[in-house]
GROMACS .gro file of C-alpha atoms in nm:
model
  344
    1UNK     CA    1  -2.358   0.308   1.581
    2UNK     CA    2  -2.413   0.306   1.956
    3UNK     CA    3  -2.137   0.408   2.191
    4UNK     CA    4  -2.027   0.251   2.516
    5UNK     CA    5  -1.798   0.309   2.812
    6UNK     CA    6  -1.425   0.246   2.811
    7UNK     CA    7  -1.475  -0.080   3.000
    8UNK     CA    8  -1.719  -0.232   2.752
    9UNK     CA    9  -1.641  -0.346   2.399
   10UNK     CA   10  -1.925  -0.316   2.153
   11UNK     CA   11  -1.929  -0.543   1.850
   12UNK     CA   12  -2.156  -0.464   1.558
   13UNK     CA   13  -2.170  -0.564   1.194
   14UNK     CA   14  -2.144  -0.312   0.911
   15UNK     CA   15  -2.181  -0.469   0.567
   16UNK     CA   16  -1.912  -0.727   0.632
   17UNK     CA   17  -1.714  -0.501   0.866
   18UNK     CA   18  -1.672  -0.562   1.237
   19UNK     CA   19  -1.638  -0.273   1.479
   20UNK     CA   20  -1.494  -0.318   1.829
   21UNK     CA   21  -1.535   0.013   2.004
   22UNK     CA   22  -1.493   0.213   2.312
   23UNK     CA   23  -1.679   0.542   2.279
   24UNK     CA   24  -1.588   0.651   1.926
   25UNK     CA   25  -1.533   1.006   2.050
   26UNK     CA   26  -1.225   0.875   2.230
   27UNK     CA   27  -1.067   0.763   1.904
   28UNK     CA   28  -1.156   1.082   1.719
   29UNK     CA   29  -1.314   0.889   1.429
   30UNK     CA   30  -1.674   0.823   1.326
   31UNK     CA   31  -1.769   0.517   1.120
   32UNK     CA   32  -2.063   0.488   0.881
   33UNK     CA   33  -2.181   0.201   0.663
   34UNK     CA   34  -2.227   0.246   0.286
   35UNK     CA   35  -2.319   0.002   0.008
   36UNK     CA   36  -1.973  -0.132  -0.077
   37UNK     CA   37  -1.752   0.039   0.179
   38UNK     CA   38  -1.718   0.173   0.530
   39UNK     CA   39  -1.684   0.552   0.550
   40UNK     CA   40  -1.460   0.697   0.820
   41UNK     CA   41  -1.461   1.061   0.929
   42UNK     CA   42  -1.174   1.200   1.136
   43UNK     CA   43  -1.044   1.536   1.250
   44UNK     CA   44  -0.768   1.559   0.985
   45UNK     CA   45  -0.846   1.273   0.745
   46UNK     CA   46  -1.157   1.117   0.595
   47UNK     CA   47  -1.130   0.786   0.411
   48UNK     CA   48  -1.313   0.470   0.308
   49UNK     CA   49  -1.235   0.098   0.327
   50UNK     CA   50  -1.397  -0.121   0.062
   51UNK     CA   51  -1.599  -0.429   0.164
   52UNK     CA   52  -1.686  -0.526  -0.195
   53UNK     CA   53  -1.519  -0.491  -0.533
   54UNK     CA   54  -1.167  -0.347  -0.556
   55UNK     CA   55  -1.043  -0.429  -0.206
   56UNK     CA   56  -0.740  -0.400   0.027
   57UNK     CA   57  -0.594  -0.081   0.171
   58UNK     CA   58  -0.775   0.251   0.142
   59UNK     CA   59  -1.038   0.301  -0.130
   60UNK     CA   60  -0.919   0.504  -0.427
   61UNK     CA   61  -0.991   0.875  -0.413
   62UNK     CA   62  -1.122   0.856  -0.057
   63UNK     CA   63  -0.828   0.980   0.153
   64UNK     CA   64  -0.923   1.344   0.206
   65UNK     CA   65  -0.675   1.586   0.360
   66UNK     CA   66  -0.900   1.828   0.545
   67UNK     CA   67  -0.625   2.089   0.577
   68UNK     CA   68  -0.588   2.132   0.201
   69UNK     CA   69  -0.901   1.974   0.053
   70UNK     CA   70  -0.694   1.742  -0.170
   71UNK     CA   71  -0.741   1.367  -0.202
   72UNK     CA   72  -0.540   1.076  -0.345
   73UNK     CA   73  -0.535   1.032  -0.723
   74UNK     CA   74  -0.525   0.658  -0.784
   75UNK     CA   75  -0.706   0.329  -0.746
   76UNK     CA   76  -0.630   0.296  -0.375
   77UNK     CA   77  -0.350   0.319  -0.119
   78UNK     CA   78  -0.147   0.020   0.008
   79UNK     CA   79  -0.307  -0.221  -0.240
   80UNK     CA   80  -0.199  -0.588  -0.260
   81UNK     CA   81  -0.143  -0.824  -0.555
   82UNK     CA   82   0.020  -1.170  -0.587
   83UNK     CA   83   0.294  -1.375  -0.420
   84UNK     CA   84   0.577  -1.407  -0.672
   85UNK     CA   85   0.931  -1.529  -0.738
   86UNK     CA   86   1.190  -1.454  -1.008
   87UNK     CA   87   1.179  -1.671  -1.320
   88UNK     CA   88   0.944  -1.751  -1.606
   89UNK     CA   89   0.617  -1.945  -1.617
   90UNK     CA   90   0.632  -1.985  -1.997
   91UNK     CA   91   0.688  -2.363  -1.980
   92UNK     CA   92   0.356  -2.419  -1.802
   93UNK     CA   93   0.168  -2.091  -1.854
   94UNK     CA   94  -0.121  -2.263  -2.032
   95UNK     CA   95  -0.182  -2.476  -1.722
   96UNK     CA   96  -0.205  -2.189  -1.473
   97UNK     CA   97  -0.543  -2.123  -1.315
   98UNK     CA   98  -0.713  -1.786  -1.291
   99UNK     CA   99  -0.488  -1.481  -1.332
  100UNK     CA  100  -0.159  -1.647  -1.230
  101UNK     CA  101  -0.004  -1.622  -1.577
  102UNK     CA  102   0.251  -1.339  -1.578
  103UNK     CA  103   0.365  -1.209  -1.915
  104UNK     CA  104   0.686  -1.006  -1.895
  105UNK     CA  105   0.914  -0.842  -2.151
  106UNK     CA  106   0.650  -0.581  -2.230
  107UNK     CA  107   0.585  -0.212  -2.145
  108UNK     CA  108   0.356  -0.300  -1.853
  109UNK     CA  109   0.586  -0.540  -1.665
  110UNK     CA  110   0.933  -0.476  -1.801
  111UNK     CA  111   1.196  -0.725  -1.914
  112UNK     CA  112   1.276  -0.904  -1.588
  113UNK     CA  113   1.137  -1.257  -1.570
  114UNK     CA  114   0.894  -1.308  -1.280
  115UNK     CA  115   0.613  -1.548  -1.206
  116UNK     CA  116   0.320  -1.571  -0.967
  117UNK     CA  117   0.315  -1.874  -0.740
  118UNK     CA  118   0.000  -1.784  -0.543
  119UNK     CA  119  -0.300  -1.572  -0.628
  120UNK     CA  120  -0.530  -1.441  -0.744
  121UNK     CA  121  -0.442  -1.072  -0.743
  122UNK     CA  122  -0.616  -0.985  -0.418
  123UNK     CA  123  -0.729  -0.631  -0.500
  124UNK     CA  124  -0.915  -0.726  -0.818
  125UNK     CA  125  -1.026  -1.083  -0.742
  126UNK     CA  126  -1.092  -1.119  -0.369
  127UNK     CA  127  -1.421  -0.934  -0.436
  128UNK     CA  128  -1.511  -0.897  -0.068
  129UNK     CA  129  -1.339  -0.809   0.260
  130UNK     CA  130  -1.450  -0.812   0.622
  131UNK     CA  131  -1.241  -0.535   0.778
  132UNK     CA  132  -1.227  -0.499   1.155
  133UNK     CA  133  -1.234  -0.153   1.314
  134UNK     CA  134  -1.094  -0.100   1.665
  135UNK     CA  135  -1.142   0.229   1.848
  136UNK     CA  136  -0.853   0.309   2.085
  137UNK     CA  137  -0.770   0.616   2.286
  138UNK     CA  138  -0.683   0.881   2.023
  139UNK     CA  139  -0.645   0.635   1.734
  140UNK     CA  140  -0.840   0.401   1.507
  141UNK     CA  141  -0.719   0.057   1.394
  142UNK     CA  142  -0.832  -0.113   1.072
  143UNK     CA  143  -0.745  -0.479   1.011
  144UNK     CA  144  -0.797  -0.688   0.699
  145UNK     CA  145  -0.687  -1.034   0.587
  146UNK     CA  146  -0.734  -1.279   0.303
  147UNK     CA  147  -0.616  -1.629   0.216
  148UNK     CA  148  -0.484  -1.706  -0.131
  149UNK     CA  149  -0.688  -1.967  -0.319
  150UNK     CA  150  -0.481  -2.038  -0.633
  151UNK     CA  151  -0.131  -2.181  -0.675
  152UNK     CA  152   0.110  -2.268  -0.952
  153UNK     CA  153   0.182  -2.639  -1.024
  154UNK     CA  154   0.351  -2.818  -0.733
  155UNK     CA  155   0.283  -2.522  -0.501
  156UNK     CA  156   0.054  -2.510  -0.201
  157UNK     CA  157  -0.242  -2.276  -0.167
  158UNK     CA  158  -0.340  -2.099   0.153
  159UNK     CA  159  -0.081  -1.832   0.230
  160UNK     CA  160  -0.242  -1.553   0.431
  161UNK     CA  161  -0.210  -1.178   0.378
  162UNK     CA  162  -0.289  -0.958   0.678
  163UNK     CA  163  -0.294  -0.580   0.696
  164UNK     CA  164  -0.300  -0.348   0.996
  165UNK     CA  165  -0.357   0.025   0.965
  166UNK     CA  166  -0.341   0.277   1.251
  167UNK     CA  167  -0.484   0.628   1.219
  168UNK     CA  168  -0.356   0.854   1.498
  169UNK     CA  169  -0.602   1.123   1.597
  170UNK     CA  170  -0.532   1.461   1.439
  171UNK     CA  171  -0.256   1.337   1.206
  172UNK     CA  172  -0.260   1.380   0.828
  173UNK     CA  173  -0.104   1.036   0.785
  174UNK     CA  174  -0.161   0.677   0.890
  175UNK     CA  175   0.072   0.387   0.965
  176UNK     CA  176   0.025   0.047   0.805
  177UNK     CA  177   0.182  -0.294   0.770
  178UNK     CA  178   0.136  -0.586   0.533
  179UNK     CA  179   0.238  -0.938   0.634
  180UNK     CA  180   0.243  -1.267   0.444
  181UNK     CA  181   0.233  -1.597   0.634
  182UNK     CA  182   0.333  -1.842   0.366
  183UNK     CA  183   0.264  -2.202   0.269
  184UNK     CA  184   0.558  -2.241   0.031
  185UNK     CA  185   0.930  -2.236   0.102
  186UNK     CA  186   1.132  -2.025  -0.139
  187UNK     CA  187   1.476  -1.877  -0.192
  188UNK     CA  188   1.330  -1.547  -0.313
  189UNK     CA  189   0.960  -1.501  -0.237
  190UNK     CA  190   0.813  -1.152  -0.262
  191UNK     CA  191   0.475  -0.982  -0.281
  192UNK     CA  192   0.370  -0.691  -0.497
  193UNK     CA  193   0.183  -0.383  -0.379
  194UNK     CA  194   0.091  -0.027  -0.474
  195UNK     CA  195   0.278   0.212  -0.243
  196UNK     CA  196   0.149   0.468  -0.186
  197UNK     CA  197  -0.076   0.433  -0.494
  198UNK     CA  198  -0.098   0.521  -0.861
  199UNK     CA  199  -0.150   0.868  -1.010
  200UNK     CA  200  -0.437   0.930  -1.251
  201UNK     CA  201  -0.369   1.233  -1.469
  202UNK     CA  202  -0.399   1.389  -1.812
  203UNK     CA  203  -0.064   1.531  -1.919
  204UNK     CA  204   0.034   1.598  -1.558
  205UNK     CA  205  -0.272   1.808  -1.473
  206UNK     CA  206  -0.322   1.660  -1.125
  207UNK     CA  207   0.038   1.659  -0.999
  208UNK     CA  208   0.345   1.873  -1.057
  209UNK     CA  209   0.627   1.635  -0.963
  210UNK     CA  210   0.725   1.303  -0.810
  211UNK     CA  211   0.982   1.257  -0.536
  212UNK     CA  212   1.177   0.932  -0.499
  213UNK     CA  213   1.423   0.938  -0.209
  214UNK     CA  214   1.659   0.708  -0.400
  215UNK     CA  215   1.646   0.926  -0.713
  216UNK     CA  216   1.527   1.281  -0.642
  217UNK     CA  217   1.257   1.510  -0.780
  218UNK     CA  218   1.101   1.431  -1.119
  219UNK     CA  219   0.879   1.682  -1.304
  220UNK     CA  220   0.536   1.569  -1.422
  221UNK     CA  221   0.647   1.626  -1.782
  222UNK     CA  222   0.857   1.306  -1.759
  223UNK     CA  223   0.531   1.109  -1.754
  224UNK     CA  224   0.376   1.248  -2.071
  225UNK     CA  225   0.460   0.929  -2.267
  226UNK     CA  226   0.435   0.564  -2.162
  227UNK     CA  227   0.754   0.378  -2.068
  228UNK     CA  228   0.834   0.043  -1.910
  229UNK     CA  229   0.904  -0.012  -1.536
  230UNK     CA  230   1.273  -0.085  -1.595
  231UNK     CA  231   1.328   0.188  -1.854
  232UNK     CA  232   1.386   0.469  -1.603
  233UNK     CA  233   1.331   0.555  -1.234
  234UNK     CA  234   1.362   0.186  -1.142
  235UNK     CA  235   1.508   0.077  -0.807
  236UNK     CA  236   1.657  -0.261  -0.724
  237UNK     CA  237   1.805  -0.345  -0.386
  238UNK     CA  238   2.066  -0.579  -0.535
  239UNK     CA  239   2.187  -0.310  -0.777
  240UNK     CA  240   2.132   0.020  -0.595
  241UNK     CA  241   2.161  -0.082  -0.231
  242UNK     CA  242   1.914   0.028   0.037
  243UNK     CA  243   1.891   0.409   0.070
  244UNK     CA  244   1.884   0.594   0.403
  245UNK     CA  245   1.510   0.652   0.361
  246UNK     CA  246   1.260   0.488   0.128
  247UNK     CA  247   1.005   0.759   0.042
  248UNK     CA  248   0.789   0.782  -0.272
  249UNK     CA  249   0.560   1.082  -0.306
  250UNK     CA  250   0.372   1.296  -0.555
  251UNK     CA  251   0.308   1.668  -0.533
  252UNK     CA  252  -0.063   1.729  -0.583
  253UNK     CA  253  -0.192   2.023  -0.780
  254UNK     CA  254  -0.536   2.159  -0.862
  255UNK     CA  255  -0.610   2.074  -1.228
  256UNK     CA  256  -0.835   2.380  -1.256
  257UNK     CA  257  -0.602   2.645  -1.114
  258UNK     CA  258  -0.261   2.476  -1.144
  259UNK     CA  259  -0.192   2.559  -0.780
  260UNK     CA  260   0.023   2.312  -0.586
  261UNK     CA  261  -0.118   2.136  -0.284
  262UNK     CA  262   0.049   1.898  -0.037
  263UNK     CA  263   0.261   1.593  -0.109
  264UNK     CA  264   0.104   1.247  -0.078
  265UNK     CA  265   0.379   1.012   0.037
  266UNK     CA  266   0.429   0.642   0.097
  267UNK     CA  267   0.725   0.559   0.320
  268UNK     CA  268   0.860   0.206   0.369
  269UNK     CA  269   1.010   0.229   0.716
  270UNK     CA  270   1.282  -0.033   0.669
  271UNK     CA  271   1.437   0.044   0.327
  272UNK     CA  272   1.590  -0.302   0.297
  273UNK     CA  273   1.243  -0.462   0.292
  274UNK     CA  274   1.196  -0.338  -0.067
  275UNK     CA  275   1.352  -0.559  -0.333
  276UNK     CA  276   1.232  -0.361  -0.635
  277UNK     CA  277   1.026  -0.047  -0.695
  278UNK     CA  278   0.923   0.139  -1.003
  279UNK     CA  279   0.756   0.459  -1.108
  280UNK     CA  280   0.652   0.441  -1.472
  281UNK     CA  281   0.382   0.568  -1.706
  282UNK     CA  282   0.122   0.326  -1.844
  283UNK     CA  283  -0.178   0.554  -1.899
  284UNK     CA  284  -0.127   0.659  -1.536
  285UNK     CA  285   0.181   0.678  -1.317
  286UNK     CA  286   0.227   0.330  -1.170
  287UNK     CA  287   0.398   0.323  -0.827
  288UNK     CA  288   0.461  -0.041  -0.739
  289UNK     CA  289   0.690  -0.193  -0.476
  290UNK     CA  290   0.794  -0.553  -0.428
  291UNK     CA  291   0.861  -0.665  -0.072
  292UNK     CA  292   1.090  -0.948   0.035
  293UNK     CA  293   1.274  -1.156  -0.228
  294UNK     CA  294   1.465  -1.339   0.040
  295UNK     CA  295   1.473  -1.704   0.157
  296UNK     CA  296   1.174  -1.815   0.365
  297UNK     CA  297   1.037  -2.143   0.499
  298UNK     CA  298   0.676  -2.258   0.490
  299UNK     CA  299   0.493  -2.131   0.798
  300UNK     CA  300   0.713  -1.823   0.834
  301UNK     CA  301   0.606  -1.463   0.779
  302UNK     CA  302   0.754  -1.156   0.613
  303UNK     CA  303   0.635  -0.807   0.532
  304UNK     CA  304   0.693  -0.436   0.578
  305UNK     CA  305   0.560  -0.129   0.760
  306UNK     CA  306   0.478   0.213   0.618
  307UNK     CA  307   0.365   0.569   0.677
  308UNK     CA  308   0.117   0.700   0.419
  309UNK     CA  309  -0.031   1.048   0.409
  310UNK     CA  310  -0.004   1.418   0.343
  311UNK     CA  311   0.295   1.646   0.400
  312UNK     CA  312   0.371   2.007   0.316
  313UNK     CA  313   0.737   1.953   0.227
  314UNK     CA  314   1.008   1.694   0.170
  315UNK     CA  315   1.166   1.812   0.495
  316UNK     CA  316   0.846   1.726   0.682
  317UNK     CA  317   0.842   1.382   0.518
  318UNK     CA  318   1.201   1.320   0.625
  319UNK     CA  319   1.131   1.425   0.983
  320UNK     CA  320   0.828   1.195   1.007
  321UNK     CA  321   1.021   0.910   0.846
  322UNK     CA  322   1.301   0.945   1.099
  323UNK     CA  323   1.047   0.934   1.383
  324UNK     CA  324   0.934   0.584   1.279
  325UNK     CA  325   1.222   0.442   1.071
  326UNK     CA  326   1.372   0.096   1.108
  327UNK     CA  327   1.050  -0.099   1.154
  328UNK     CA  328   0.893  -0.380   0.951
  329UNK     CA  329   0.578  -0.462   1.148
  330UNK     CA  330   0.285  -0.306   1.330
  331UNK     CA  331   0.085  -0.450   1.620
  332UNK     CA  332  -0.238  -0.281   1.726
  333UNK     CA  333  -0.566  -0.334   1.906
  334UNK     CA  334  -0.801  -0.122   2.118
  335UNK     CA  335  -0.553  -0.121   2.409
  336UNK     CA  336  -0.257   0.024   2.217
  337UNK     CA  337  -0.031   0.006   1.914
  338UNK     CA  338   0.342  -0.022   1.842
  339UNK     CA  339   0.579  -0.066   1.552
  340UNK     CA  340   0.807  -0.372   1.556
  341UNK     CA  341   1.148  -0.446   1.410
  342UNK     CA  342   1.020  -0.764   1.245
  343UNK     CA  343   0.696  -0.829   1.061
  344UNK     CA  344   0.470  -0.971   1.336
   0.00000   0.00000   0.00000
């Protein structure tokens, strides 16, 4: 990729990705095209963003912490699924298109009745993304969006998911936000996401413990057998109330030596944005959050903002959380970035 002066914006195409850049040396990140992804190299973090296949967020296994040499353990970070509401689709399940049918009361989804009103599941069915990369002074911005194409009976299609991620130069974490601009009014609309992401393991070989700020520390041995999302370690805003901080993290360890590495954390910066969250075993540790579940009108937006990355201790996580807490949105381009109180 060519570089240019601060006063000129260069636009180039990289396998479906668009790059708007000042001299990339000013951001501290280098971008390279690959077959199904864009590879990004930074001073403290390397990562990839998928353009084909399993999309949204950061590609699974690609977020490399250069300080420790560890990387994430799941299928991706900040990954997005459906738009949903409470209740059952059993009365019309056979009429639902695509993957909208949602079967609950099982070990994968738990007992609580929920149903998808727009889809498909973006990460597995969008199949392609056109991320935009913006080089700023000492940071990189990545933006993605997608419009839902399926809807339940008597519901409109066309709600839009948009994601903004900011990677500050030299930091071992990034900030992100996910926003839904919706086509359907609802008393309790929410979207589902992986935050930070799932944990692939064999009998706890890749991690030593999980930390949930609303629960505490959980040894890896608790995840040796499968259990449902609502069986243990489940959080619900209407039952538990919003905690002071909403942090979910796993403590990495080397499966060869057993030596602990850093924590990989996902922090939702406004705890009250999360309506439900679980941490259960289903062949891997599944870390899902649901955002919203509040009244909304068609044309309005809702979402949440996060910090995702590597930390050496829970104390360091708390300090970083407190630096950014209380925000639900993120605005960014090549001229600057800022967190916002509302999802914008």
